[in-house]
Amino acid sequence: MTIIPYSITRKETWDAFVEMSKNGTFLLKRGFMDYHSDRFFDCSLLVYAGISPDGDFKEKSLTTKDLVAVFPANWDKEQRTVYSHQGLTYGGLVVLPEVTQKEVLDIMQAILQYYRDMMQAERLVYKPIPYIYSSIPSGEDLYALFRAGAKLSRRLVSTCVSMQNPMKMRSSRVQQARKAVDHGFYIDRMTEGDNETLREYWTLLEDVLMTHHNARPTHTLQEMQLLMSRFPKNIKLYIVRHEKSIVAGIIVFECRRVAHVQYMASGDEGRAYGALDLLLRHLINERYKQFDYVDFGTSNEDGGRVLNEGLIFQKEGFGGRAVCYDTYEVNISEVRNYPSKLEEVARGDGGVCHTSMAVPYLSLQRISASFEPELTAEVSRVVQGGWYLLGQENKRFSKAFSEFCGAKYCVPTGNGLDALTMILVAYKRMLGWGDDAEVIVPSNTYIASILAVSRAGLVPVLCEPRLEDFLINPDNIEALITERTKAIMVVHLYGRVCDMKPILEVAKQHGLKVVEDVAQAQGVCYQGVRAGHLGDAAGVSFYPGKNLGALGDAGCVTTDDEALADYVSAMSNYGSSEKYVNRMKGLNSRMDEIQAAVLCLKLKRLDADNEARRKVVQAYSEGITNPLITLPSLPSDPTENVWHVYPIRTPERDRLREYLSREGIETMVHYPIPPHQQQAYAEWNDRSYPISEQIHREILSLPMSPVMTDDEIRRVIEALNKFSL
Ligand SMILES: *Cc1c(COP(=O)(O)O)cnc(C)c1O
């Protein structure tokens, strides 16, 4: 989305857009607004779909057909207030009929952010276009405002008659109209340019308003003359005459499907003999039969003071129903960046603003925002509590997460790597494994799994994965087992659970420990059992980008083995379970209380978030049909994958990635260099793990998170299907 301020060179574009829109009326055309231009500083906006290449605003790249909304507004610099309607009967967002509800929300949010960031506006006063003016009635603009904390500041009541379904006119009104005819009143219309008639009516109007209501018309006669000469097709004056003189009259603004009554007045004689009844009956029954509504216009003034109760009653007697002209106020300076597609608001040249709507790979900002206000409240609670390590929050999390996995114990740690490392170190010391003890790990995992083995002073033995699911291939394990083998580390890579049954069988046969790396798969199940409870022990990471992520580093160990849990717990705290008593040479790897509180909160939504990821996957797997791309296979039981990553494969990976980046779609490669080719494992550099190498060459991760919008998903699918060599 790109937002630019209105300028005179876009006048025609603006008018054409209002014409095509679902809720614009001629009242929002530039000619009408510009007529006020000397009174107000214009800060109207144009909203274009799409972004200019490189995130750089290029005016020419925005075509009229990309225009999705316009926002008429005036700016009171002193008050730092934006008015959507200053000088207009009403204002508000004008959109095309095909713009979705969700898009309206995003557009309104972008507009608020624009005024906040680009103009340092403090307030928006918004008087929306009443629903009767929309071809498709809707209120997303208001919903967006409420989301931003808007308050109703003023309500004016109008009365309108629905033409599709008019109510019967009251007999008293019909009688009054007859009285008018009998008295010799007749209806006339001011011809174009007949300023004499307009002046005469205006005198009557001013007189009536002054004597009966102590009020003046909003417009001056000169302004009305000017408007009528500019919009002769839209603004009409109907009058009732007796003999030659004017006894009553109504000025009507003819909008697309609504006849909007602006100035209605009747002199004493007109009142006595029902002149307005005659005229209104004519307008409703004859003149505006083809319209959707006749809007009688508000009959109250500032503060909702009723101008003329009799008049309101009279209008209601014609079958009118109330329609509200509300005014809302938003404190813009307090508008927060709502989780939406708006990733960035960049300033272009000359005050031009451009909001780029790139599809992020994963927006942690948006995820955090989706947990507000509870997230911030939890953090503050811990901060204010004054206890930051090894406290109640750790206990709470430990209980919640062990219950979640079904494991007996959960020991919080500083991060995932430490969790895995400490499991292996604990086993090594408790079971007396030597330095030559071997642990089988997948050759294509994230290097941290392998580092844990190395850090524990054990020997990693790499096992090739299956190409179809990227997981350790149980068929390859047996051949790697020696008398030194002590454990198998399974990694539920990309969120998919490993094929546990054959792995557990081999492990049992050879007396091996099975350690799970659950860094990427919190919540995944294997035949109804959660990861974290599928082997002898599991190391979990809560790195911010994981499915369950902290606001920094955190991890844990889960196990049913009490001795192991105790050992790890002591090791994570300098080897001490009792203060200043050290059982072993430990480390310092603890989860801080803030992270524990955050994780408790986020854990409650983990299953729902994983389900949201599955929805994205469903859309991807149904939508992406490009034969150049191999999609990841879907497990027959959907709970076997929590889709930490949605990995596609293509031999043209780098070209595809570049292309997607140009399309504004961020992707990742998990991972570009296989562990055995890393400098960190130089001793393996001349080895060959062909499946692993192929995966690392071809794999590409598409945007994936539980907070992706439908529009983002659609854009990713469309871009992928358009990709060709
Ligand atoms: C993230 C990750 C880790 C390490 O977790 P940290 O909390 O970052 O130390 C280990 N293994 C895998 C597979 C990972 O993705």
XYZ file of C-alpha atoms and ligand atoms in Angstrom:
740
model
C 0.000 0.000 0.000
C 1.216 3.444 -0.808
C -0.248 6.614 0.614
C 0.354 9.984 -0.955
C -1.133 13.353 -0.171
C -3.632 14.807 -2.586
C -2.390 17.535 -4.857
C -4.124 19.527 -7.554
C -2.544 17.460 -10.363
C -4.653 14.529 -9.198
C -7.936 16.358 -9.309
C -9.313 14.358 -12.228
C -8.162 11.086 -10.740
C -9.895 12.003 -7.514
C -13.184 12.863 -9.175
C -13.174 9.771 -11.380
C -12.512 7.675 -8.314
C -15.347 9.210 -6.313
C -17.602 8.503 -9.279
C -16.684 4.793 -9.314
C -16.574 4.325 -5.564
C -19.118 2.521 -3.462
C -19.806 5.436 -1.138
C -18.574 8.646 -2.722
C -21.046 11.374 -3.612
C -20.580 14.589 -5.509
C -20.230 16.256 -2.126
C -16.814 14.644 -1.916
C -15.679 15.706 -5.361
C -12.728 17.999 -5.473
C -14.739 20.928 -6.788
C -16.889 20.774 -3.702
C -13.942 20.453 -1.369
C -11.832 23.040 -3.150
C -14.556 25.560 -2.694
C -13.563 25.502 0.961
C -9.876 25.504 0.222
C -9.253 29.016 1.343
C -10.689 28.191 4.737
C -8.883 24.933 5.402
C -5.550 23.395 4.727
C -6.103 20.301 2.659
C -4.578 17.097 3.928
C -6.556 14.634 1.848
C -4.923 11.338 0.992
C -4.838 8.915 -1.908
C -4.278 5.255 -1.136
C -2.783 3.020 -3.805
C -2.533 -0.741 -3.713
C 0.884 -2.125 -4.332
C 4.297 -0.844 -3.615
C 6.810 0.747 -5.854
C 9.889 -1.360 -6.586
C 12.741 -1.227 -4.070
C 10.440 0.358 -1.541
C 11.211 3.651 -3.252
C 8.288 5.860 -3.988
C 8.030 6.415 -7.719
C 5.052 8.432 -8.630
C 4.763 7.158 -12.167
C 4.672 3.584 -11.041
C 1.327 4.249 -9.375
C -1.440 4.051 -11.909
C -5.003 5.184 -11.483
C -6.157 1.615 -11.594
C -4.139 0.944 -8.437
C -6.046 3.600 -6.532
C -8.158 1.852 -3.874
C -9.267 4.662 -1.577
C -9.352 8.400 -1.136
C -9.680 10.224 2.129
C -10.991 13.788 2.042
C -9.685 15.777 4.963
C -8.720 19.181 6.196
C -6.039 20.097 8.650
C -6.098 22.505 11.501
C -2.448 22.932 12.195
C -2.834 24.913 15.379
C -5.091 22.310 16.928
C -3.074 19.533 15.241
C -6.410 18.108 14.200
C -7.481 16.367 11.019
C -11.128 16.813 10.033
C -12.648 14.343 7.630
C -15.534 16.650 6.851
C -14.659 20.254 7.590
C -16.938 22.285 5.359
C -18.554 19.136 4.057
C -21.799 17.592 5.157
C -19.844 14.475 5.988
C -16.528 12.937 5.068
C -14.699 9.711 5.550
C -13.041 6.987 3.623
C -14.160 6.522 0.029
C -13.413 3.069 -1.362
C -14.061 0.940 -4.415
C -16.819 -1.681 -4.150
C -14.317 -4.534 -4.481
C -12.186 -3.446 -1.551
C -12.618 -6.046 1.186
C -13.508 -5.392 4.796
C -10.070 -6.472 5.883
C -8.468 -4.070 3.448
C -10.557 -1.194 4.766
C -9.235 -1.939 8.247
C -5.681 -1.882 6.987
C -6.236 1.279 4.992
C -7.733 3.133 7.950
C -4.870 1.995 10.119
C -2.361 3.197 7.536
C -4.123 6.546 7.319
C -4.024 7.016 11.088
C -0.343 6.125 11.126
C 0.277 8.500 8.269
C -1.254 11.433 10.105
C 0.538 10.443 13.274
C 3.968 9.949 11.746
C 3.995 12.344 8.833
C 2.071 15.255 10.290
C 2.376 14.663 14.013
C -1.391 15.061 14.156
C -2.945 14.602 17.542
C -6.599 14.201 16.716
C -8.844 12.985 13.959
C -12.416 14.228 13.888
C -14.338 11.874 11.690
C -17.861 12.285 10.438
C -18.515 9.219 8.356
C -20.591 9.035 5.250
C -23.956 7.685 6.463
C -24.705 4.158 5.349
C -27.559 5.221 3.107
C -24.984 6.673 0.715
C -23.168 3.365 0.221
C -24.012 0.933 -2.500
C -22.922 -1.729 -0.042
C -23.596 -0.542 3.502
C -20.641 -1.192 5.752
C -18.943 0.133 8.811
C -15.378 -1.102 8.674
C -14.063 2.424 8.734
C -15.813 2.915 12.056
C -14.665 -0.439 13.309
C -11.103 0.570 12.494
C -11.608 3.806 14.401
C -13.012 2.029 17.420
C -10.015 -0.231 17.366
C -7.959 2.937 17.579
C -9.951 4.110 20.592
C -12.408 6.475 18.906
C -15.133 8.150 20.913
C -18.484 9.369 19.736
C -18.334 13.110 20.213
C -21.521 14.333 18.625
C -24.694 12.907 17.196
C -27.027 14.644 14.819
C -30.230 12.957 13.843
C -31.663 13.072 10.405
C -34.719 11.378 9.035
C -34.782 9.531 5.765
C -37.400 7.785 3.735
C -36.429 4.532 2.139
C -37.729 4.454 -1.418
C -37.514 0.695 -1.858
C -39.752 0.230 1.096
C -41.546 3.486 1.871
C -43.822 3.700 4.839
C -47.281 5.029 4.390
C -47.602 8.752 4.751
C -49.591 9.842 7.798
C -53.085 11.007 6.957
C -52.485 14.325 8.745
C -49.664 15.023 6.263
C -51.842 14.088 3.329
C -54.563 16.391 4.613
C -52.093 19.259 4.998
C -50.911 18.756 1.418
C -54.520 18.866 0.207
C -55.046 22.033 2.159
C -52.085 23.582 0.339
C -53.533 22.713 -3.062
C -56.965 24.028 -2.080
C -55.351 27.241 -0.940
C -53.809 27.694 -4.379
C -50.176 26.774 -3.598
C -48.215 25.317 -6.487
C -44.786 23.771 -6.916
C -42.113 25.395 -8.999
C -38.459 24.719 -9.613
C -35.736 27.263 -9.904
C -34.253 27.217 -13.383
C -30.515 27.129 -13.796
C -28.897 30.489 -13.144
C -32.071 32.148 -11.876
C -30.274 33.948 -9.116
C -33.211 36.208 -8.449
C -35.357 33.267 -7.279
C -32.495 31.915 -5.202
C -32.036 35.294 -3.535
C -35.720 35.552 -2.780
C -35.795 32.086 -1.239
C -32.633 32.740 0.714
C -34.192 35.823 2.262
C -37.145 33.721 3.377
C -34.820 31.034 4.726
C -32.670 33.468 6.695
C -35.751 35.134 8.044
C -37.337 31.868 9.198
C -34.124 30.594 10.762
C -33.517 33.874 12.539
C -36.985 34.491 13.910
C -37.786 30.905 14.873
C -34.417 29.425 15.740
C -32.036 32.293 16.177
C -29.699 30.618 13.703
C -28.124 31.425 10.337
C -27.626 29.119 7.369
C -24.196 27.483 7.237
C -23.611 28.814 3.727
C -23.855 32.398 2.608
C -25.999 33.247 -0.377
C -22.869 33.858 -2.450
C -21.503 30.445 -1.534
C -24.761 28.784 -2.465
C -24.817 30.621 -5.783
C -21.313 29.479 -6.481
C -22.066 25.870 -5.557
C -25.217 25.797 -7.640
C -23.379 27.189 -10.629
C -20.641 24.556 -10.185
C -23.012 21.664 -9.662
C -26.157 22.595 -11.601
C -27.020 18.924 -12.103
C -26.725 18.097 -8.428
C -28.121 21.033 -6.519
C -31.776 21.975 -7.047
C -34.113 24.475 -5.460
C -37.793 23.504 -5.283
C -40.219 26.146 -4.202
C -43.872 26.521 -3.343
C -45.508 29.666 -4.587
C -48.709 31.409 -3.840
C -49.507 33.713 -6.717
C -46.028 34.925 -7.587
C -44.375 34.912 -4.199
C -42.384 32.171 -2.526
C -44.014 30.710 0.598
C -41.695 27.722 1.145
C -38.786 25.919 -0.440
C -36.243 23.138 -0.196
C -32.730 22.921 -1.570
C -31.867 19.338 -2.504
C -28.422 17.905 -3.124
C -28.959 15.042 -5.512
C -26.361 12.441 -4.717
C -26.053 9.208 -6.655
C -29.003 7.446 -5.131
C -29.896 9.721 -2.266
C -31.714 13.016 -2.450
C -30.269 15.040 0.383
C -32.498 17.811 1.644
C -30.337 20.720 2.739
C -32.298 23.860 3.466
C -35.980 23.508 4.153
C -37.981 26.588 5.079
C -41.542 27.731 5.146
C -42.875 31.237 5.892
C -45.910 31.888 8.065
C -48.411 31.484 5.260
C -46.700 28.355 4.038
C -46.845 26.882 7.518
C -50.470 27.666 7.941
C -51.461 25.842 4.785
C -49.020 22.914 4.636
C -46.676 24.173 1.876
C -43.855 21.839 2.904
C -46.240 18.893 3.072
C -47.196 19.537 -0.496
C -43.598 19.814 -1.577
C -42.304 16.816 0.346
C -45.130 14.637 -0.904
C -44.201 15.629 -4.425
C -40.521 14.966 -3.932
C -41.105 11.571 -2.338
C -43.897 10.342 -4.559
C -42.863 11.788 -7.870
C -39.552 13.407 -8.213
C -37.312 10.938 -6.312
C -39.224 7.713 -6.824
C -36.220 6.164 -8.541
C -33.804 7.032 -5.742
C -32.914 4.795 -2.802
C -33.473 7.351 -0.075
C -34.716 10.833 0.530
C -32.637 12.154 3.382
C -34.365 15.047 5.100
C -31.159 16.421 6.526
C -30.423 17.045 10.151
C -32.804 19.178 12.117
C -30.576 19.796 15.048
C -27.603 21.994 15.607
C -24.432 22.108 17.650
C -24.637 19.902 20.672
C -27.630 18.133 19.238
C -30.014 21.004 20.049
C -33.219 20.349 18.157
C -33.808 23.129 15.699
C -37.406 22.452 15.072
C -39.299 19.680 16.740
C -42.339 20.320 14.629
C -40.244 19.841 11.516
C -38.854 16.539 12.708
C -42.343 15.355 13.446
C -43.445 16.524 10.049
C -40.659 14.560 8.386
C -41.484 11.469 10.364
C -45.043 11.828 9.221
C -43.765 11.062 5.727
C -42.505 7.671 6.769
C -39.019 8.817 7.607
C -36.758 6.885 9.917
C -33.894 8.185 11.918
C -30.432 8.123 10.423
C -27.568 9.376 12.510
C -24.883 11.768 11.471
C -22.275 10.947 14.046
C -18.953 12.553 14.707
C -16.131 10.563 16.238
C -12.832 11.597 17.654
C -9.633 9.620 17.719
C -6.582 10.504 19.717
C -4.096 9.910 16.922
C -0.991 10.424 19.002
C -2.001 7.341 20.942
C -2.637 5.157 17.926
C -0.463 2.081 18.113
C 0.946 0.212 15.184
C -1.695 -2.408 15.001
C -0.669 -5.824 13.751
C -1.516 -5.523 10.119
C 0.174 -5.634 6.810
C 1.926 -2.362 7.405
C 5.473 -3.239 8.032
C 7.091 0.024 7.409
C 6.232 3.620 6.883
C 8.954 5.301 4.926
C 9.281 8.913 4.048
C 9.863 9.748 0.418
C 10.782 13.049 -1.134
C 8.799 16.195 -0.573
C 6.784 14.863 2.325
C 5.517 12.029 0.189
C 4.807 8.991 2.227
C 5.006 5.436 1.200
C 3.889 2.551 3.276
C 5.366 -0.628 2.040
C 3.405 -3.778 2.457
C 6.060 -6.355 1.916
C 5.080 -9.826 3.061
C 7.474 -10.489 5.925
C 8.852 -13.954 6.493
C 7.802 -13.693 10.095
C 6.859 -10.532 11.938
C 7.728 -10.928 15.590
C 6.418 -7.436 16.151
C 3.020 -8.505 14.909
C 3.072 -11.678 16.964
C 3.890 -9.739 20.099
C 1.204 -7.186 19.307
C -1.311 -9.984 18.986
C -0.689 -10.839 22.644
C -1.260 -7.306 23.826
C -2.200 -5.859 26.202
C -1.593 -8.982 28.315
C 1.998 -9.365 27.184
C 3.125 -5.978 28.423
C 1.044 -6.414 31.547
C 2.828 -9.692 32.345
C 6.246 -8.169 31.799
C 5.403 -5.201 34.036
C 3.990 -7.468 36.657
C 7.271 -9.356 36.914
C 9.313 -6.172 36.766
C 7.273 -4.695 39.571
C 7.379 -7.912 41.572
C 11.150 -7.512 41.949
C 12.000 -11.240 41.673
C 13.827 -12.033 38.433
C 15.348 -15.512 38.588
C 14.378 -18.924 39.971
C 11.007 -17.828 41.262
C 7.294 -18.413 40.986
C 7.156 -17.751 37.251
C 9.660 -20.521 36.581
C 7.642 -22.870 38.748
C 4.458 -21.916 36.991
C 5.969 -22.410 33.575
C 7.624 -25.647 34.483
C 4.315 -27.059 35.669
C 2.363 -25.755 32.672
C 4.829 -26.987 30.080
C 5.370 -30.431 31.603
C 1.590 -30.857 31.690
C 1.360 -29.638 28.134
C 3.875 -32.247 26.919
C 2.728 -34.965 29.268
C 6.242 -35.273 30.703
C 6.786 -35.603 34.428
C 9.471 -32.926 34.645
C 10.303 -29.713 32.940
C 13.510 -27.911 33.834
C 13.707 -24.361 32.494
C 17.054 -23.408 30.959
C 18.708 -20.387 29.402
C 18.241 -21.592 25.834
C 17.729 -24.648 23.637
C 21.371 -25.388 22.974
C 22.105 -25.523 26.699
C 19.076 -27.741 27.260
C 20.333 -30.308 24.742
C 23.902 -29.995 25.949
C 22.971 -30.481 29.589
C 20.943 -33.611 28.827
C 23.958 -35.164 27.136
C 26.412 -34.023 29.796
C 24.137 -35.382 32.512
C 23.861 -38.760 30.804
C 27.586 -38.821 30.158
C 28.395 -38.273 33.810
C 25.555 -40.302 35.266
C 26.004 -43.284 32.961
C 29.774 -43.055 32.642
C 29.998 -42.529 28.892
C 33.507 -41.977 27.613
C 34.741 -39.157 25.401
C 34.509 -41.478 22.441
C 30.809 -42.119 23.000
C 28.814 -41.480 19.839
C 25.470 -39.782 19.312
C 23.631 -40.182 16.028
C 22.182 -36.903 14.695
C 20.604 -35.978 11.360
C 23.091 -34.539 8.873
C 20.724 -31.779 7.730
C 19.711 -30.341 11.092
C 20.344 -26.860 12.358
C 23.901 -26.935 13.583
C 22.881 -26.376 17.223
C 21.789 -30.034 17.546
C 25.260 -31.143 16.544
C 26.990 -28.490 18.628
C 25.226 -29.862 21.687
C 26.849 -33.254 21.101
C 30.255 -31.686 20.600
C 29.919 -29.434 23.634
C 29.024 -32.419 25.781
C 32.364 -33.919 24.774
C 30.730 -36.644 22.686
C 31.122 -37.614 19.041
C 28.367 -36.618 16.573
C 27.649 -39.226 13.909
C 25.726 -37.812 11.000
C 22.743 -39.680 9.601
C 21.210 -38.850 6.223
C 17.565 -37.761 6.141
C 14.674 -38.693 3.884
C 14.209 -36.300 1.001
C 10.418 -36.378 1.213
C 10.119 -35.094 4.781
C 13.656 -33.913 5.609
C 13.628 -36.032 8.767
C 16.178 -38.527 9.991
C 15.757 -41.741 7.994
C 15.221 -44.662 10.395
C 16.508 -47.041 7.718
C 19.913 -45.382 7.844
C 20.389 -45.606 11.593
C 21.253 -49.276 12.072
C 24.282 -49.083 9.777
C 25.762 -46.260 11.864
C 25.564 -48.041 15.188
C 28.848 -49.166 16.755
C 29.697 -50.345 20.254
C 30.441 -46.698 21.068
C 26.957 -45.481 20.128
C 25.047 -44.265 23.183
C 22.193 -42.178 21.902
C 20.114 -41.050 18.961
C 19.142 -37.429 18.773
C 15.982 -36.996 16.748
C 15.222 -33.515 15.445
C 11.589 -32.716 14.618
C 12.836 -30.436 11.908
C 10.634 -27.677 10.475
C 7.914 -28.674 12.918
C 7.324 -32.208 11.665
C 7.546 -35.054 14.098
C 10.055 -37.829 13.329
C 9.002 -41.312 12.424
C 9.380 -42.442 16.030
C 8.257 -46.067 16.025
C 11.176 -47.586 14.076
C 13.623 -45.240 15.806
C 12.470 -46.285 19.265
C 12.713 -49.929 18.192
C 16.322 -49.614 17.045
C 17.167 -47.686 20.195
C 15.619 -50.356 22.367
C 17.436 -53.150 20.532
C 20.787 -51.464 21.056
C 20.137 -49.931 24.489
C 20.428 -46.360 23.215
C 18.986 -43.206 24.733
C 16.642 -41.220 22.523
C 16.991 -37.476 22.918
C 14.535 -35.202 21.163
C 15.453 -31.808 19.783
C 12.098 -30.026 20.075
C 13.416 -26.591 19.140
C 11.182 -26.355 16.082
C 8.203 -28.430 17.079
C 6.527 -27.306 20.280
C 3.106 -28.884 20.389
C 3.571 -31.452 17.634
C 2.178 -34.948 18.259
C 3.125 -38.450 17.304
C 0.145 -40.769 17.564
C -1.391 -38.467 20.126
C 1.754 -38.045 22.239
C 3.433 -34.663 22.297
C 7.016 -34.063 21.301
C 8.943 -33.667 24.532
C 7.525 -36.959 25.718
C 8.512 -39.244 22.856
C 11.997 -40.276 23.952
C 14.061 -40.354 27.140
C 14.555 -36.620 27.323
C 13.970 -33.568 25.200
C 15.660 -30.222 24.748
C 13.309 -27.396 23.835
C 14.160 -23.934 22.590
C 12.010 -20.853 23.059
C 14.128 -18.635 20.876
C 11.814 -15.764 19.776
C 11.199 -17.114 16.276
C 10.112 -20.593 17.349
C 6.457 -21.609 17.448
C 6.497 -20.892 21.155
C 8.916 -18.017 21.475
C 10.109 -15.897 24.379
C 11.171 -12.260 24.186
C 14.780 -13.342 24.217
C 16.583 -16.598 24.916
C 14.947 -19.404 26.845
C 14.704 -23.179 26.738
C 13.901 -26.219 28.809
C 14.468 -29.920 29.303
C 11.525 -32.281 29.607
C 11.798 -35.847 30.818
C 10.147 -38.518 32.954
C 13.511 -39.342 34.503
C 13.700 -37.776 37.951
C 17.444 -38.248 38.348
C 18.095 -36.607 35.008
C 15.780 -33.698 35.786
C 17.528 -33.138 39.119
C 20.941 -33.321 37.573
C 20.081 -30.844 34.811
C 18.374 -28.533 37.248
C 21.462 -28.385 39.456
C 23.790 -28.102 36.479
C 21.868 -25.132 35.131
C 22.508 -23.314 38.429
C 26.292 -23.676 38.995
C 25.820 -27.325 39.944
C 23.824 -26.381 42.981
C 20.354 -27.287 44.181
C 20.979 -25.733 47.555
C 22.489 -22.298 47.785
C 26.316 -22.336 48.060
C 26.415 -26.136 48.030
C 27.827 -27.353 44.704
C 27.288 -30.957 43.720
C 29.067 -30.742 40.404
C 30.843 -28.372 38.038
C 27.814 -26.655 36.634
C 27.028 -23.743 34.428
C 24.693 -20.813 34.548
C 21.811 -21.446 32.195
C 18.525 -20.335 33.705
C 15.310 -19.006 32.319
C 14.585 -15.574 33.694
C 11.262 -14.847 35.330
C 10.123 -12.431 32.648
C 10.532 -15.076 29.960
C 8.759 -17.653 32.093
C 5.774 -15.334 32.548
C 5.706 -14.516 28.839
C 5.873 -18.201 27.921
C 3.046 -19.073 30.320
C 0.884 -16.543 28.544
C 1.871 -17.639 25.050
C 1.609 -21.350 25.801
C -2.149 -20.971 26.195
C -2.431 -20.067 22.558
C 0.144 -22.490 21.171
C -2.314 -25.083 19.892
C -4.452 -22.396 18.276
C -1.378 -20.798 16.728
C -0.219 -24.130 15.349
C -3.686 -24.605 13.922
C -3.433 -21.175 12.294
C -0.167 -22.294 10.692
C -1.969 -25.349 9.316
C -4.498 -23.020 7.709
C -1.686 -21.209 5.928
C -0.310 -24.564 4.830
C -3.675 -25.630 3.512
C -3.906 -22.473 1.431
C -0.343 -22.912 0.175
C -0.749 -26.545 -0.722
C -4.040 -25.975 -2.509
C -2.985 -22.747 -4.165
C 0.568 -23.283 -5.346
C 0.484 -25.146 -8.635
C 3.748 -24.151 -10.259
C 5.368 -27.346 -11.630
C 8.832 -25.915 -10.960
C 8.139 -26.112 -7.246
C 7.989 -29.184 -5.022
C 5.756 -28.642 -2.017
C 6.382 -30.370 1.310
C 4.371 -33.537 1.818
C 1.461 -33.386 4.229
C 1.250 -35.918 7.058
C -1.897 -38.045 7.064
C -2.499 -36.902 10.641
C -2.334 -33.095 10.640
C -1.159 -32.940 14.263
C 2.127 -34.524 13.162
C 3.315 -31.171 11.856
C 3.251 -27.750 13.479
C 4.887 -26.110 10.468
C 7.622 -24.117 12.074
C 8.831 -23.765 8.502
C 7.033 -24.316 5.201
C 9.863 -25.712 3.118
C 9.478 -25.890 -0.652
C 12.113 -27.216 -3.000
C 13.174 -26.095 -6.440
C 16.412 -26.500 -8.370
C 16.068 -22.766 -9.129
C 16.063 -21.820 -5.476
C 18.270 -18.738 -5.681
C 16.470 -17.329 -8.715
C 13.102 -17.957 -7.104
C 14.237 -16.280 -3.926
C 15.442 -13.213 -5.796
C 12.241 -13.055 -7.783
C 10.098 -13.275 -4.651
C 12.157 -10.591 -3.023
C 11.419 -8.297 -5.971
C 7.742 -9.120 -5.484
C 8.040 -7.947 -1.887
C 7.963 -11.441 -0.413
C 10.556 -12.303 2.146
C 11.816 -15.866 2.298
C 14.509 -17.742 4.221
C 16.795 -20.647 3.542
C 16.879 -23.269 6.282
C 19.786 -23.776 5.821
C 22.193 -22.595 3.152
C 25.274 -24.603 4.262
C 25.047 -28.178 5.560
C 26.803 -28.738 8.903
C 29.490 -30.986 7.409
C 30.551 -28.175 5.075
C 30.824 -25.586 7.821
C 34.203 -24.306 8.883
C 33.243 -25.174 12.460
C 33.389 -28.832 11.403
C 36.390 -28.568 9.112
C 37.237 -32.190 9.918
C 34.132 -33.242 7.923
C 34.529 -30.884 4.999
C 35.649 -33.569 2.577
C 32.788 -35.894 3.439
C 29.718 -36.219 1.292
C 26.102 -36.363 2.437
C 24.318 -36.117 -0.910
C 20.707 -35.924 0.325
C 21.584 -33.293 2.847
C 23.496 -31.357 0.209
C 20.590 -31.507 -2.199
C 18.216 -30.244 0.491
C 20.495 -27.374 1.379
C 20.793 -26.460 -2.319
C 17.096 -26.581 -3.147
C 15.192 -25.687 -0.048
C 13.353 -22.400 0.462
C 11.096 -21.388 3.342
C 7.991 -19.376 2.475
C 6.505 -16.776 4.821
C 4.912 -18.661 7.689
C 3.383 -17.537 10.928
C 0.052 -17.692 12.745
C -0.494 -13.980 12.098
C -0.323 -13.969 8.301
C -3.230 -12.224 6.653
C -5.322 -13.816 3.914
C -4.089 -11.153 1.582
C -0.469 -11.992 2.290
C -1.102 -15.676 1.729
C -2.825 -14.886 -1.545
C 0.071 -12.689 -2.654
C 2.602 -15.404 -1.899
C 0.588 -17.965 -3.867
C 0.077 -15.640 -6.817
C 3.733 -14.700 -6.961
C 4.837 -18.345 -6.855
C 2.433 -19.357 -9.586
C 3.696 -16.539 -11.810
C 7.314 -17.612 -11.437
C 8.905 -19.019 -14.581
C 12.435 -19.555 -15.807
C 16.792 -23.064 17.451
C 17.347 -24.417 17.450
C 18.189 -24.872 18.463
C 18.813 -23.980 19.481
O 17.974 -23.303 20.305
P 18.493 -21.957 21.033
O 17.422 -21.673 22.009
O 18.604 -20.918 19.986
O 19.786 -22.247 21.660
C 18.545 -26.184 18.471
N 18.123 -27.030 17.509
C 17.325 -26.631 16.504
C 16.884 -27.618 15.476
C 16.935 -25.305 16.434
O 16.157 -24.909 15.415
